[in-house]
mmCIF file of C-alpha atoms and ligand atoms in Angstrom:
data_model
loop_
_atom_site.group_PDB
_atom_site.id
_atom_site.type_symbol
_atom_site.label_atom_id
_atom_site.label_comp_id
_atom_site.label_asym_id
_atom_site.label_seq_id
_atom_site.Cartn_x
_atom_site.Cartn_y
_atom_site.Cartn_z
ATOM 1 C CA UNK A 1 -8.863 16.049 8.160
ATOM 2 C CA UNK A 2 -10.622 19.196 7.944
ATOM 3 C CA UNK A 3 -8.674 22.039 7.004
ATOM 4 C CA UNK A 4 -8.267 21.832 3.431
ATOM 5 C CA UNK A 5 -7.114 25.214 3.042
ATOM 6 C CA UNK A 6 -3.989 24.734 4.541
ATOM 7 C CA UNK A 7 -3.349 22.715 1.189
ATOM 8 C CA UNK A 8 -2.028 25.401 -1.850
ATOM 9 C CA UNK A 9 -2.724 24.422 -5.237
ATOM 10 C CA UNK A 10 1.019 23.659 -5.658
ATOM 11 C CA UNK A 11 1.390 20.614 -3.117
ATOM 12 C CA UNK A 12 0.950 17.214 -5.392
ATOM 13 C CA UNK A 13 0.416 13.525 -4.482
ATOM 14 C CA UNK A 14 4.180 12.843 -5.122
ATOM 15 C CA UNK A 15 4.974 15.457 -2.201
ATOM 16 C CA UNK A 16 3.239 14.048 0.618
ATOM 17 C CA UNK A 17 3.837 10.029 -0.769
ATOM 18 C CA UNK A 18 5.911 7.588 0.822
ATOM 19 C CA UNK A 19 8.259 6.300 0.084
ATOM 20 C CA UNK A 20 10.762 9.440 0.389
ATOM 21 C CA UNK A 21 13.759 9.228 -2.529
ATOM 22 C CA UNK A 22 15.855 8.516 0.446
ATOM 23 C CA UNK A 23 13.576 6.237 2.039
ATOM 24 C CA UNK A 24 13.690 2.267 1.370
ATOM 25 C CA UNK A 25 11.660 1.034 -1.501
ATOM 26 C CA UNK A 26 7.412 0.628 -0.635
ATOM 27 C CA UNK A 27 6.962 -2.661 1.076
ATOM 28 C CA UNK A 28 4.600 -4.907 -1.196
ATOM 29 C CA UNK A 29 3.787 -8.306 -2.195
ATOM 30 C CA UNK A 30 3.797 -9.846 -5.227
ATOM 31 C CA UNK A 31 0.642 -11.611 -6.799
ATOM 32 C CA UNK A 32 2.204 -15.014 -7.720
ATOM 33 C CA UNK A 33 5.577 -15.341 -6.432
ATOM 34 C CA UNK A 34 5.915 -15.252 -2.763
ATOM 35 C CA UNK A 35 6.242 -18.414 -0.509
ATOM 36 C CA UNK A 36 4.045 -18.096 2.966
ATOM 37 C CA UNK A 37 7.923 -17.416 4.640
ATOM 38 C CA UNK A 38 8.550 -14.718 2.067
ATOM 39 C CA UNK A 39 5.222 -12.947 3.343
ATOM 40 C CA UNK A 40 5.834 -13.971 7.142
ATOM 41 C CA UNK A 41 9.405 -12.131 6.864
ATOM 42 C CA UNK A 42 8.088 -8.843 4.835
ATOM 43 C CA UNK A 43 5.266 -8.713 7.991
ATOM 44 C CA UNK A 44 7.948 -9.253 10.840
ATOM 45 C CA UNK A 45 10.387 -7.071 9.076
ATOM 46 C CA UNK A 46 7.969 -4.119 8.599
ATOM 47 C CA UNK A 47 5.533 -2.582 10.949
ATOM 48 C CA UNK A 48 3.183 -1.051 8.170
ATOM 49 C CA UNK A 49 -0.773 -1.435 8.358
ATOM 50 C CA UNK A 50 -0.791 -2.714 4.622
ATOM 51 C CA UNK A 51 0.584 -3.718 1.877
ATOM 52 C CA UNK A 52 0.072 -3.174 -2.218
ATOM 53 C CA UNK A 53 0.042 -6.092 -4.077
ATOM 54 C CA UNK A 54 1.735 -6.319 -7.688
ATOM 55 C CA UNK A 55 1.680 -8.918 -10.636
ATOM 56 C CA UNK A 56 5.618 -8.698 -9.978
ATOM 57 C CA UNK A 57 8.565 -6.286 -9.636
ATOM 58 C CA UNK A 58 9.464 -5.443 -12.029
ATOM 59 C CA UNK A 59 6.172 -4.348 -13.528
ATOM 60 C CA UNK A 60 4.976 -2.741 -10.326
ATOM 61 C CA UNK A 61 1.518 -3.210 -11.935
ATOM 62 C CA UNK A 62 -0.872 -2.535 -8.787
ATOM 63 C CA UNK A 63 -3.308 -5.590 -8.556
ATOM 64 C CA UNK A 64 -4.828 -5.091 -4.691
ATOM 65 C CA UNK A 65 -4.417 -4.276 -1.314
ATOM 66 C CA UNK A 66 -4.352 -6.426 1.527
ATOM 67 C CA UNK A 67 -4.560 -5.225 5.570
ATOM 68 C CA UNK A 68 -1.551 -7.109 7.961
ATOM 69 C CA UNK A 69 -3.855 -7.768 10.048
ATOM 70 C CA UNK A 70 -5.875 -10.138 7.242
ATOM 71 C CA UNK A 71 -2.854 -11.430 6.213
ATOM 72 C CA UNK A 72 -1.290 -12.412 9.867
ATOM 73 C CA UNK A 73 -4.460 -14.225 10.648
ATOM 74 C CA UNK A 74 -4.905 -16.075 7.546
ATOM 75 C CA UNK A 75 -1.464 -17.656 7.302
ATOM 76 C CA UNK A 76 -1.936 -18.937 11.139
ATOM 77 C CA UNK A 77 -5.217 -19.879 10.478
ATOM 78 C CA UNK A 78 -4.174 -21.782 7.232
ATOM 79 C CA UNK A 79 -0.792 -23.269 8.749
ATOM 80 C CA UNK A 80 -3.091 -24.674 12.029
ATOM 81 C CA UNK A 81 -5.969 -25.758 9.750
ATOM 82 C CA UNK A 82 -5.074 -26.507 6.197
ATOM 83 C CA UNK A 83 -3.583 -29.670 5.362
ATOM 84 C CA UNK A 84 -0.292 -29.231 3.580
ATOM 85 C CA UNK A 85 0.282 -25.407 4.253
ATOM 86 C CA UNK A 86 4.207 -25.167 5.113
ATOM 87 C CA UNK A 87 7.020 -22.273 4.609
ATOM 88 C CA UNK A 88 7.212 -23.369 1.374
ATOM 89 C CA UNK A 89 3.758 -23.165 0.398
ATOM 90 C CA UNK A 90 3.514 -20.648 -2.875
ATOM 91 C CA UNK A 91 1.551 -17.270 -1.769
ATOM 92 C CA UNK A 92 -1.585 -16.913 -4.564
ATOM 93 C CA UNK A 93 -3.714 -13.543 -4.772
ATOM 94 C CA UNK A 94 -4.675 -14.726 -8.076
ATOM 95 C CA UNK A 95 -7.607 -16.263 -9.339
ATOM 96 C CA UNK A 96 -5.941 -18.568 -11.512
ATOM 97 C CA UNK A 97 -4.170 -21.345 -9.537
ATOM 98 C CA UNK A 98 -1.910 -23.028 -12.178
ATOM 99 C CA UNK A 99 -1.291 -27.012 -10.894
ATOM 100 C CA UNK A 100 1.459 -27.392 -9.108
ATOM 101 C CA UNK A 101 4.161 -29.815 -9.455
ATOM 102 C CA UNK A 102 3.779 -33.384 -7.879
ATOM 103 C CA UNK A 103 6.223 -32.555 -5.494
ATOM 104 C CA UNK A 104 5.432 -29.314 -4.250
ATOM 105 C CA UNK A 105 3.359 -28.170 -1.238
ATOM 106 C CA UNK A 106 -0.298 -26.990 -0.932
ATOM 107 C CA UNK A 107 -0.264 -23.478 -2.337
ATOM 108 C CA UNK A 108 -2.166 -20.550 -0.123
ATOM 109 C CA UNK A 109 -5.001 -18.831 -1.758
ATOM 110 C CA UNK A 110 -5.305 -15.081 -0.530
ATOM 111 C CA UNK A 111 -7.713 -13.707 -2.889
ATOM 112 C CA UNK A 112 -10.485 -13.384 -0.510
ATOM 113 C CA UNK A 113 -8.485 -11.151 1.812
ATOM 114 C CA UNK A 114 -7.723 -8.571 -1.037
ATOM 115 C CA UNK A 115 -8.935 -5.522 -2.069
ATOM 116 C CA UNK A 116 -9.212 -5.959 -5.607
ATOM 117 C CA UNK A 117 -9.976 -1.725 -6.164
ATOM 118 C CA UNK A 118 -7.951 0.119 -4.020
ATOM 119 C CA UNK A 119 -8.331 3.462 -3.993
ATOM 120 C CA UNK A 120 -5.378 5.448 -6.604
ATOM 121 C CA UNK A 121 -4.113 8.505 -7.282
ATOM 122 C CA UNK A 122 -1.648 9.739 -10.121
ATOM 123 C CA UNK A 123 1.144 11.653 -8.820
ATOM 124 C CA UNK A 124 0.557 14.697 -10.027
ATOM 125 C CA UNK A 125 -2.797 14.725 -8.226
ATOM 126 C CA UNK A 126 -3.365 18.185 -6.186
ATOM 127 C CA UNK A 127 -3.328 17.399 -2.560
ATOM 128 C CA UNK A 128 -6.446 19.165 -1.912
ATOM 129 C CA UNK A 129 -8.408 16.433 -4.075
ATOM 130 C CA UNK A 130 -6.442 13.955 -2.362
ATOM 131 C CA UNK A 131 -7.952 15.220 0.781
ATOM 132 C CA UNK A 132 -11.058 15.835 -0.214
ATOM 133 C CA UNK A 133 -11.600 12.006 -1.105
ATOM 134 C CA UNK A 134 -9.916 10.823 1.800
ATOM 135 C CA UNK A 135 -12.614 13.196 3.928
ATOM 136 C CA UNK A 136 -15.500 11.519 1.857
ATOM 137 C CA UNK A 137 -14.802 8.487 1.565
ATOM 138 C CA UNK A 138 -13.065 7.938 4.599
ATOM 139 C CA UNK A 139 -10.277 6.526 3.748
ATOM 140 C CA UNK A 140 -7.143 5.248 5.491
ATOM 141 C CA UNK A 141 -4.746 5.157 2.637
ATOM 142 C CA UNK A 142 -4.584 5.800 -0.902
ATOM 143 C CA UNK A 143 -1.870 4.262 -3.672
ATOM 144 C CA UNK A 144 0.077 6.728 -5.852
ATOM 145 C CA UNK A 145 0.544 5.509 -8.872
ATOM 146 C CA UNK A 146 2.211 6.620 -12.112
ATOM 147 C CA UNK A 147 1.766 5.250 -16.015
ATOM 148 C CA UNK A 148 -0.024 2.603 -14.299
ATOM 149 C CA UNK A 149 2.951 1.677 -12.269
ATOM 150 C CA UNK A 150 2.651 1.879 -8.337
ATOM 151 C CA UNK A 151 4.712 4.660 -6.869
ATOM 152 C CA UNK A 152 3.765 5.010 -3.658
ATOM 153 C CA UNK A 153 1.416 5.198 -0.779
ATOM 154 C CA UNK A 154 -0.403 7.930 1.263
ATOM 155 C CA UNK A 155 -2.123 7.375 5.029
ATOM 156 C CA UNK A 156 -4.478 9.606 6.652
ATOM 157 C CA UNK A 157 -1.251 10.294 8.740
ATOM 158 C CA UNK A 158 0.810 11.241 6.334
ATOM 159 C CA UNK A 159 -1.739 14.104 5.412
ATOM 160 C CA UNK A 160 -2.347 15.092 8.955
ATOM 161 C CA UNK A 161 1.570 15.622 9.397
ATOM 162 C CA UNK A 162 2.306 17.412 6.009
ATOM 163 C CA UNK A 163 -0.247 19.414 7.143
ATOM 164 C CA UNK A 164 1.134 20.197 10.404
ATOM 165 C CA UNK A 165 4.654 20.875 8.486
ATOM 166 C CA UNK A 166 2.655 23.576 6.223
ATOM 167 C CA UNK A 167 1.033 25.315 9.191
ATOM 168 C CA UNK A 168 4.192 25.316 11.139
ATOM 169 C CA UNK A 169 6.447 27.240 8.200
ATOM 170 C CA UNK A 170 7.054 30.802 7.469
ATOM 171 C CA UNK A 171 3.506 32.006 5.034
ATOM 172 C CA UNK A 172 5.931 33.478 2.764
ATOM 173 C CA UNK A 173 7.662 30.393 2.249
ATOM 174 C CA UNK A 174 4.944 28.422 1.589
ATOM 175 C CA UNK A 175 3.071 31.190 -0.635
ATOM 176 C CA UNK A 176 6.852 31.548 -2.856
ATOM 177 C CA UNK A 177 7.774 27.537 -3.068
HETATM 178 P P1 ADP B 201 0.296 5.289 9.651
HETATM 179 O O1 ADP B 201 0.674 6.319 8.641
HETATM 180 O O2 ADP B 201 -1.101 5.452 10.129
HETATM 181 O O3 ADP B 201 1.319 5.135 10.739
HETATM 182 P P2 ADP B 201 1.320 2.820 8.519
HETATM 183 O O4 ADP B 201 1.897 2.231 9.771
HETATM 184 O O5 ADP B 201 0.690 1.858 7.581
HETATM 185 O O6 ADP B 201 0.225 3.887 8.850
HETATM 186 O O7 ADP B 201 2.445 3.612 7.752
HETATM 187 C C1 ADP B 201 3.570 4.206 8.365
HETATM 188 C C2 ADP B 201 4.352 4.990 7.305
HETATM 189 O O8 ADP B 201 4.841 4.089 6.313
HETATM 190 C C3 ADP B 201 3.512 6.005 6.533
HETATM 191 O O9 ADP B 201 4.325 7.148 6.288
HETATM 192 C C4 ADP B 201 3.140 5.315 5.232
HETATM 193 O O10 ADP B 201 3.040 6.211 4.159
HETATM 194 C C5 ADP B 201 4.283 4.354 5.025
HETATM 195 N N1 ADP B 201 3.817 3.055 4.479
HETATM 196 C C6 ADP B 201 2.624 2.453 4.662
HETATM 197 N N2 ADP B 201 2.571 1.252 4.051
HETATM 198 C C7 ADP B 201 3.773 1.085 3.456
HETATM 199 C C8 ADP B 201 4.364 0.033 2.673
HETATM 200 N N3 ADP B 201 3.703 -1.089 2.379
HETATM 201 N N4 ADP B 201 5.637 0.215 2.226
HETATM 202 C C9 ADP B 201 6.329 1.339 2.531
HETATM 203 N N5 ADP B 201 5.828 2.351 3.254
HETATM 204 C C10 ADP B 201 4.574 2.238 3.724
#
């Protein structure tokens, strides 16, 4: 990620986000709400690295971030070692555990796998900060967010191929966009 020039003023967070308008919605999980087959499904349905994780949908309020990798090898660490863990089990990333009814299975705590501070962006962040953090801080990804609702997500990637797209068009059609 070094050449930050190739970034004009003009190119935003929102530009270089995913998901596109056209794309399907981001991929996340939900703080409270999930059952362990609900989060086994979104990680054999998707191929991403990560997901965001939100007090529900409908807010889209971003509360952490949490690696597949952490997540695959908790849930078969938890379903081979932890008494009462089943597909049913509810999914908890928060800190509060409210008791669960008689009948229901052991829930599946997930806190500790979550990163609680995430790095964020608004949307209308330039691109050239965007990269600049990402250089010093070295990050992998980065949420977009917007009035404190999560929009979107950004990967080291996803810079290194805008950039490629800038480089590759006409100067004057970057300089007059
Ligand atoms: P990389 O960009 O290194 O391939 P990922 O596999 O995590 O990393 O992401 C692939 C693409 O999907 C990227 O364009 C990224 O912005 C997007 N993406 C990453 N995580 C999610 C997610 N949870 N939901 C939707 N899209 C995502």
């Amino acid at each position: 990620l070094e050449a930050k020039e190739e970034f004009s003023h003009k190119t935003l967070a929102m530009d270089v986000m995913r998901p596109r308008r056209s794309d399907p919605p981001l991929s996340v999980l939900t703080q409270d709400s999930m059952s362990v087959e609900d989060v086994e499904t979104l990680i054999a349905e998707t191929s991403y690295s990560g997901f965001p994780v939100v007090v529900s949908h409908e807010s889209q309020r971003l509360v952490g971030f949490v690696l597949r990798r952490d997540l695959t090898i908790s849930i078969e660490n938890a379903r081979r070692r932890q008494d009462g863990i089943v597909s049913t089990s509810r999914v908890f990333f928060t800190e509060y555990i409210p008791p669960q009814p008689p009948s229901s299975p052991a829930p599946l705590k997930l806190r500790p796998i979550m990163d609680l501070s995430p790095f964020t962006v608004t949307d209308q962040t330039a691109m050239e900060i965007v990269v600049d953090i990402f250089r010093k801080l070295g990050l992998r990804q980065c949420l977009v967010t917007h009035n404190g609702r999560l929009l979107g997500i950004i990967t080291k990637k996803d810079i290194l191929k805008h950039m490629a797209q800038m480089a590759n068009r006409d100067p004057d059609s970057i300089l007059f966009n």
